mmCIF file of C-alpha atoms in Angstrom:
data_model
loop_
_atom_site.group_PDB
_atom_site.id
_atom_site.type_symbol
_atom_site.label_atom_id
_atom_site.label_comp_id
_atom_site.label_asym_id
_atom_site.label_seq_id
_atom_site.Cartn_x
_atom_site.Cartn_y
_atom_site.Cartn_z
ATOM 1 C CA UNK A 116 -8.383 28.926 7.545
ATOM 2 C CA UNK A 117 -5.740 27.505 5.304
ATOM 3 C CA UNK A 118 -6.143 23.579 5.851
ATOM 4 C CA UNK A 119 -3.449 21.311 6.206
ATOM 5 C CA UNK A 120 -4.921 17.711 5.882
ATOM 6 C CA UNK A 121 -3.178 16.836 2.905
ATOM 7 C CA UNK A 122 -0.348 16.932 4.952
ATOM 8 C CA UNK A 123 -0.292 13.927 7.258
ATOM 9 C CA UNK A 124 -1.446 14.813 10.992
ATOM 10 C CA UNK A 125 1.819 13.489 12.449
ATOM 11 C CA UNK A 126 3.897 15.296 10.099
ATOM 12 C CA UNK A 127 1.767 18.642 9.496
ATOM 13 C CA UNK A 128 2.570 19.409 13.064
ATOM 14 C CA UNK A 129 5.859 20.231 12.219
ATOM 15 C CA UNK A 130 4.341 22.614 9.802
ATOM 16 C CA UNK A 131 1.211 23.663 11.383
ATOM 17 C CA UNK A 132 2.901 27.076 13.392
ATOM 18 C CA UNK A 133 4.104 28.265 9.998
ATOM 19 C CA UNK A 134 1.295 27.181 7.257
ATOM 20 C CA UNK A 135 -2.217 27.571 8.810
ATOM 21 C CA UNK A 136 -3.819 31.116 9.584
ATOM 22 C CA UNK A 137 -7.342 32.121 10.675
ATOM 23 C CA UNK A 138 -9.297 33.007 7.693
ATOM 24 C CA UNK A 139 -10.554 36.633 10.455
ATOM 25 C CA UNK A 140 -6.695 37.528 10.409
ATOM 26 C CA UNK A 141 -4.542 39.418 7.758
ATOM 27 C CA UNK A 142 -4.259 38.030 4.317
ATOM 28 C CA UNK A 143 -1.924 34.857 4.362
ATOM 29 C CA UNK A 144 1.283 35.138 2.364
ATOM 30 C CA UNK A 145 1.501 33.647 -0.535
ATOM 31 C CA UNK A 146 4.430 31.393 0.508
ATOM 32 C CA UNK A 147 2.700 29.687 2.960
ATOM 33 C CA UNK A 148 0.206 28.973 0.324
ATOM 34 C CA UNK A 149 2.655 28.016 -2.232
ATOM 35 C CA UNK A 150 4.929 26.223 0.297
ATOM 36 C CA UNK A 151 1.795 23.955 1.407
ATOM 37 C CA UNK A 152 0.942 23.109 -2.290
ATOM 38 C CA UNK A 153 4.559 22.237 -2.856
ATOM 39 C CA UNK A 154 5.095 19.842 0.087
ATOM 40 C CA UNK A 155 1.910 18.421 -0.745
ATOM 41 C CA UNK A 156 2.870 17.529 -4.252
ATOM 42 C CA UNK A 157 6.525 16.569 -3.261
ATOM 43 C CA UNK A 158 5.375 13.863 -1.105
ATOM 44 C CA UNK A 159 2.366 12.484 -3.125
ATOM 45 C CA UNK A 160 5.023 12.178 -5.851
ATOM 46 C CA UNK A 161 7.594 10.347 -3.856
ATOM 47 C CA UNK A 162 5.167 7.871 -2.669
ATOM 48 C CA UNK A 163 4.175 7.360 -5.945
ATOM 49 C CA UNK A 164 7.949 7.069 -7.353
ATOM 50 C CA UNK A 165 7.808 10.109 -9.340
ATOM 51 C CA UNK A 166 11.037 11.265 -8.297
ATOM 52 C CA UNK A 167 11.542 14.044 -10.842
ATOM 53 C CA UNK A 168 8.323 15.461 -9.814
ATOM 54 C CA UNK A 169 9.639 14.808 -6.173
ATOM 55 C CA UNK A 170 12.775 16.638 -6.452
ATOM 56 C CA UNK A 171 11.055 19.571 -8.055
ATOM 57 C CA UNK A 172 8.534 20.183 -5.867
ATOM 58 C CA UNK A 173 10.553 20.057 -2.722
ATOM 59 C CA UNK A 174 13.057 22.597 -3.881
ATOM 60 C CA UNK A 175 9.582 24.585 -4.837
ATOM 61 C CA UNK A 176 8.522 23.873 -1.090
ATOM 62 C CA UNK A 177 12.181 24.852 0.620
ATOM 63 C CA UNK A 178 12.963 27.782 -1.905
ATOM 64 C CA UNK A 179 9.394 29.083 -0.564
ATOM 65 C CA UNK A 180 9.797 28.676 3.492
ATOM 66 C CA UNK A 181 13.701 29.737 2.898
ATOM 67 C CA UNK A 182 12.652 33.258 1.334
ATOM 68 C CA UNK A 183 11.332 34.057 5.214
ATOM 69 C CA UNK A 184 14.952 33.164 6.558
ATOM 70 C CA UNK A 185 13.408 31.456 9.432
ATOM 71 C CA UNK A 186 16.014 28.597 10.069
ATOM 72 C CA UNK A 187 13.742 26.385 11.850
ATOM 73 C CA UNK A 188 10.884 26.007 9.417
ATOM 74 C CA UNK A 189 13.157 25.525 6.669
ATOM 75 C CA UNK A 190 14.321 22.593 8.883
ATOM 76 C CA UNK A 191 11.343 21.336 9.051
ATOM 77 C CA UNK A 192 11.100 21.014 5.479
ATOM 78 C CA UNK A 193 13.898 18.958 5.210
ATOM 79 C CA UNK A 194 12.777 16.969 8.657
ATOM 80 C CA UNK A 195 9.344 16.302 6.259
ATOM 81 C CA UNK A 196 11.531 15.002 3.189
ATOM 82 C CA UNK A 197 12.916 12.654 5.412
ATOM 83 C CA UNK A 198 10.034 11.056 7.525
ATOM 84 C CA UNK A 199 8.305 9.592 3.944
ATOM 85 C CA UNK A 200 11.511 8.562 3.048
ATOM 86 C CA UNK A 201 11.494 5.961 6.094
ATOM 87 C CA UNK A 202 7.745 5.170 5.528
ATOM 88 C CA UNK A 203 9.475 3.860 2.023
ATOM 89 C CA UNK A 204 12.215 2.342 3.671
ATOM 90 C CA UNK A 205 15.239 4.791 2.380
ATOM 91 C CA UNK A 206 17.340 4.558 5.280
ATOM 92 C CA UNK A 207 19.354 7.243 4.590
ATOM 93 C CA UNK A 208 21.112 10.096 6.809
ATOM 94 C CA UNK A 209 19.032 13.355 7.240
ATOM 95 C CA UNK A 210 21.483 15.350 6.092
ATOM 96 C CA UNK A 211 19.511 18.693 5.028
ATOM 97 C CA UNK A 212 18.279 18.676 8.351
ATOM 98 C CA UNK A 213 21.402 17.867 10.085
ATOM 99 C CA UNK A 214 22.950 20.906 8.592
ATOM 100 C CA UNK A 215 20.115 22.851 10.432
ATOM 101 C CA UNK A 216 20.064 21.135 13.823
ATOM 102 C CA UNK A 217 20.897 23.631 15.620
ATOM 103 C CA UNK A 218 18.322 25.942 14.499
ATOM 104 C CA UNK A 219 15.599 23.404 15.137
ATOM 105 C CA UNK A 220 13.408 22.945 17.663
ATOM 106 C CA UNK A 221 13.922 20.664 20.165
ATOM 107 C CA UNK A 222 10.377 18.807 19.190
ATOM 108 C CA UNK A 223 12.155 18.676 15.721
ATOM 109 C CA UNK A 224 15.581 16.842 17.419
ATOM 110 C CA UNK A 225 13.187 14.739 18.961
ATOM 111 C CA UNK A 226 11.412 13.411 15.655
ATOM 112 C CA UNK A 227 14.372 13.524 13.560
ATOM 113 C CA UNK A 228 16.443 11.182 16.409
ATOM 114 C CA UNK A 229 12.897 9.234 16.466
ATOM 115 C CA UNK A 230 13.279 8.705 12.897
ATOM 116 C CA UNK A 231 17.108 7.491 12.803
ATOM 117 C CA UNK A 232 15.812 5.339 15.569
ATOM 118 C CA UNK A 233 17.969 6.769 17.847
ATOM 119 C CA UNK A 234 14.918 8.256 20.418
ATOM 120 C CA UNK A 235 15.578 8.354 24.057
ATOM 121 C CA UNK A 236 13.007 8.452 26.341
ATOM 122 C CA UNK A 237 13.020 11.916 27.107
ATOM 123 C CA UNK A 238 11.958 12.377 23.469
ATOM 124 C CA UNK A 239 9.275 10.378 23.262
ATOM 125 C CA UNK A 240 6.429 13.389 24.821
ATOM 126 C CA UNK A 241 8.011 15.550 21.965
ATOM 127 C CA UNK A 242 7.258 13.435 19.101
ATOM 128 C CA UNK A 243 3.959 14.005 16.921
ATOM 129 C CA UNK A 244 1.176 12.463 18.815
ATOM 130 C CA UNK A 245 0.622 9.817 16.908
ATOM 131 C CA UNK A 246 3.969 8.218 17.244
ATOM 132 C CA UNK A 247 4.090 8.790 20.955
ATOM 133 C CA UNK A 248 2.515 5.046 21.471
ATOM 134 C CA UNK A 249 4.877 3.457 18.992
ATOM 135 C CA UNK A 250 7.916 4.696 20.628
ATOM 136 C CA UNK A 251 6.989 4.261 24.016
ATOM 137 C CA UNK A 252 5.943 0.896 23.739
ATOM 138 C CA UNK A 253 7.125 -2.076 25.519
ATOM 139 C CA UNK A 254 7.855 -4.394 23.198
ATOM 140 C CA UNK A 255 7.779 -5.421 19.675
ATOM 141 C CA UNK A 256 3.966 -6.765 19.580
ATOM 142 C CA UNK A 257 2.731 -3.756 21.746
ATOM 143 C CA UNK A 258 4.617 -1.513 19.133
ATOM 144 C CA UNK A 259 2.678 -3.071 16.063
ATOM 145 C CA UNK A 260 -0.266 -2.732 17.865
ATOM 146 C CA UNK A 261 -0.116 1.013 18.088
ATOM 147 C CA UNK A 262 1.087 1.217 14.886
ATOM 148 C CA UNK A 263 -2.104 -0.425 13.073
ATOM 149 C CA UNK A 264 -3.934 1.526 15.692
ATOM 150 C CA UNK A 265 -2.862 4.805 14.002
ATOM 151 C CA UNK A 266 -5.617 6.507 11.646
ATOM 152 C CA UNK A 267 -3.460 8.526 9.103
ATOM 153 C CA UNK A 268 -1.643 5.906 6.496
ATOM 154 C CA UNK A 269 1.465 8.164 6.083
ATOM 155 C CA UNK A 270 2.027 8.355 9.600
ATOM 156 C CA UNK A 271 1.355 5.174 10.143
ATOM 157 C CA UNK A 272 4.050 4.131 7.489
ATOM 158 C CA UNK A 273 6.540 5.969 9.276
ATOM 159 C CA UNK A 274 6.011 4.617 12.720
ATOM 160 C CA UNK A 275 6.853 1.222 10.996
ATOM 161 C CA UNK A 276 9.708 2.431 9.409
ATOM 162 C CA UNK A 277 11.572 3.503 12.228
ATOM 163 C CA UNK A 278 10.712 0.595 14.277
ATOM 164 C CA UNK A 279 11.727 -1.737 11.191
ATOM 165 C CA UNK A 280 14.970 0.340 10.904
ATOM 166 C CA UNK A 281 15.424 -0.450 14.875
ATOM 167 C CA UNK A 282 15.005 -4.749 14.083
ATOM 168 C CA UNK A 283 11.386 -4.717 16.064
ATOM 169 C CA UNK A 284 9.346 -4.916 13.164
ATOM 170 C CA UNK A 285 7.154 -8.238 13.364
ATOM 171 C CA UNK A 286 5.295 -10.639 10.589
ATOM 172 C CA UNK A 287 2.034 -8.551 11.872
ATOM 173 C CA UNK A 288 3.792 -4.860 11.621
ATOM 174 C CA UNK A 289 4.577 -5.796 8.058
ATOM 175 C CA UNK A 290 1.611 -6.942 6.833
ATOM 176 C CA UNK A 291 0.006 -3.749 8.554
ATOM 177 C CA UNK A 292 2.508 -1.840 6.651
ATOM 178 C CA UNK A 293 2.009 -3.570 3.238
ATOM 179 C CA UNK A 294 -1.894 -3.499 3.874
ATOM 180 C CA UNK A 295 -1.443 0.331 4.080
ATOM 181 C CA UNK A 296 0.424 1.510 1.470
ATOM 182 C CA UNK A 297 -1.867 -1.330 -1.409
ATOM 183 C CA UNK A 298 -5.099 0.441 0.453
ATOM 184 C CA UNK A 299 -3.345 4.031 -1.023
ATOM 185 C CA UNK A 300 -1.746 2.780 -3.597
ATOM 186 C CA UNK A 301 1.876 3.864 -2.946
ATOM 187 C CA UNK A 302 4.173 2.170 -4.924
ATOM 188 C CA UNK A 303 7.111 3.245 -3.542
ATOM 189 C CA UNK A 304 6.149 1.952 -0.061
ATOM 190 C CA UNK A 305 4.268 -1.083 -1.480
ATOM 191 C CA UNK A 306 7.565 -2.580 -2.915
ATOM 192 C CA UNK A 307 9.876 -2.012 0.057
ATOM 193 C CA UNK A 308 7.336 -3.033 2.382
ATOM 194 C CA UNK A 309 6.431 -6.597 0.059
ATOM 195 C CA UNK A 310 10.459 -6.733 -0.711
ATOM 196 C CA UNK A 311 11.078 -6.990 3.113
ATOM 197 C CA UNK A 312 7.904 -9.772 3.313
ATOM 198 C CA UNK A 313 9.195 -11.717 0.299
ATOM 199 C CA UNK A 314 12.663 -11.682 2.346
ATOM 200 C CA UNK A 315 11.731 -12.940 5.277
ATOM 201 C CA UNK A 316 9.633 -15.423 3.370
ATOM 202 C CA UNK A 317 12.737 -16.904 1.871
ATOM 203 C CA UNK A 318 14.596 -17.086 5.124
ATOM 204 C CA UNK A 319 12.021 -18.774 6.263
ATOM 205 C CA UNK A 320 12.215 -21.721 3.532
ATOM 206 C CA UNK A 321 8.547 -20.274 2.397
ATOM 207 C CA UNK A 322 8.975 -20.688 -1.377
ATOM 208 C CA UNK A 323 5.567 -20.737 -2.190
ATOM 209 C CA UNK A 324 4.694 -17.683 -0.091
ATOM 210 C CA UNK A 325 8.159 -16.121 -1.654
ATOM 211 C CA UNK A 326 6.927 -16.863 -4.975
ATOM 212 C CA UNK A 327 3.589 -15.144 -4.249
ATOM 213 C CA UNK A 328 4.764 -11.777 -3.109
ATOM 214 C CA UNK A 329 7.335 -11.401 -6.221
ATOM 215 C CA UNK A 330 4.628 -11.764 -8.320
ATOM 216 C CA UNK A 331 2.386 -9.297 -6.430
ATOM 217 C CA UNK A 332 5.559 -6.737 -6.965
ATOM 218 C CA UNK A 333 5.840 -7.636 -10.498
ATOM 219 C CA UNK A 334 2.322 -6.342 -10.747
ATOM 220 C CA UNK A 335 3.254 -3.431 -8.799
ATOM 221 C CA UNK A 336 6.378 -3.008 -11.004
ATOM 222 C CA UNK A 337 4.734 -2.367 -14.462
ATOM 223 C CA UNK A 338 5.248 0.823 -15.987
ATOM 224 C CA UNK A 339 2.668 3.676 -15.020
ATOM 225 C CA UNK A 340 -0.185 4.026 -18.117
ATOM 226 C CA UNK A 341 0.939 7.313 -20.067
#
């Protein structure tokens, strides 16, 4: 069987239909292969701020699903881009997907409205299972619960995205959040996550804390060795 588990759980089940195949079956295709590889290395290299790298490997990964002119998969593609975007904090509009919506699944509408923080309770049995608890919790503290409860890190991260981007993100969420991505060593993460700590720090009157956390993403800041 072709594994997956470089893909996060909660996002390779938007993937799973299309990249995994029994290893009894007939011969996998190469561009599941080489479209696995790609989104692989496209989000390793985002987390990591290698946007370059980013940017090639995800036109690698959508050039690949789009050559089997399924609509919905390449949707998903573009639904993946997005989700560790908002475990980074890039609030942005999912527009490659939003081009496709209405080739996507209807688990896909789900996640993507999930991720614009826009869910409705209907969607919430759609989404990947482990954002189900995060979205269908009660309130803020039960949501940051679930979230640290959550075993992957990148799914994790993008649970507390979305509830950040919906103002229910508490003190414990974000050190959950900033915990995660130092324990993987995402820098991309790392410094949104600390930049939204060292904000509400300020706000706060917390100078010393403040003080603390812009060092730590000073640290975080210096160049990558060559």
């Amino acid at each position: 069987m072709i594994h997956i588990n470089l893909l996060r759980p909660a996002l390779a089940a938007l993937l799973s239909a299309a990249l995994a195949a029994c290893s009894s079956g007939p011969p996998v295709p190469d561009w599941k292969m080489n479209a696995q590889s790609s989104v692989e290395r496209f989000q390793a290299a985002y987390l990591n701020g290698n946007a370059l790298v980013e940017q090639t490997e995800f036109r690698r990964a959508r050039s690949q699903v789009a050559g089997t002119g399924k609509l919905e998969l390449v949707a998903r593609i573009e639904l993946l881009r997005c989700a560790t975007r908002v475990a980074s904090l890039a609030f942005e509009d999912c527009a490659g997907f939003d081009a496709l919506q209405a080739d996507a699944t209807a688990a896909d509408r789900a996640y993507a409205a999930w991720l614009a923080g826009k869910a409705q309770t209907a969607d919430v049995a759609l989404l990947p299972e482990a954002q189900r608890a995060a979205a269908g919790a009660g309130s803020d503290t039960a949501a940051a619960s679930a979230v640290a409860a959550i075993k992957d890190p990148l799914s994790q991260l993008v649970a507390a995205g979305v509830l950040l981007r919906a103002s229910r993100a508490t003190p414990e969420l974000l050190d959950t959040a900033v915990a995660t991505a130092s324990d993987q060593g995402w820098r991309r993460p790392l410094l949104a996550w600390l930049g939204v700590q060292r904000l509400r720090a300020e706000q706060a009157g917390d100078t010393q804390a403040a003080q603390r956390i812009a060092r730590r993403m000073a640290i975080v800041e210096q160049p990558l060795a060559p």
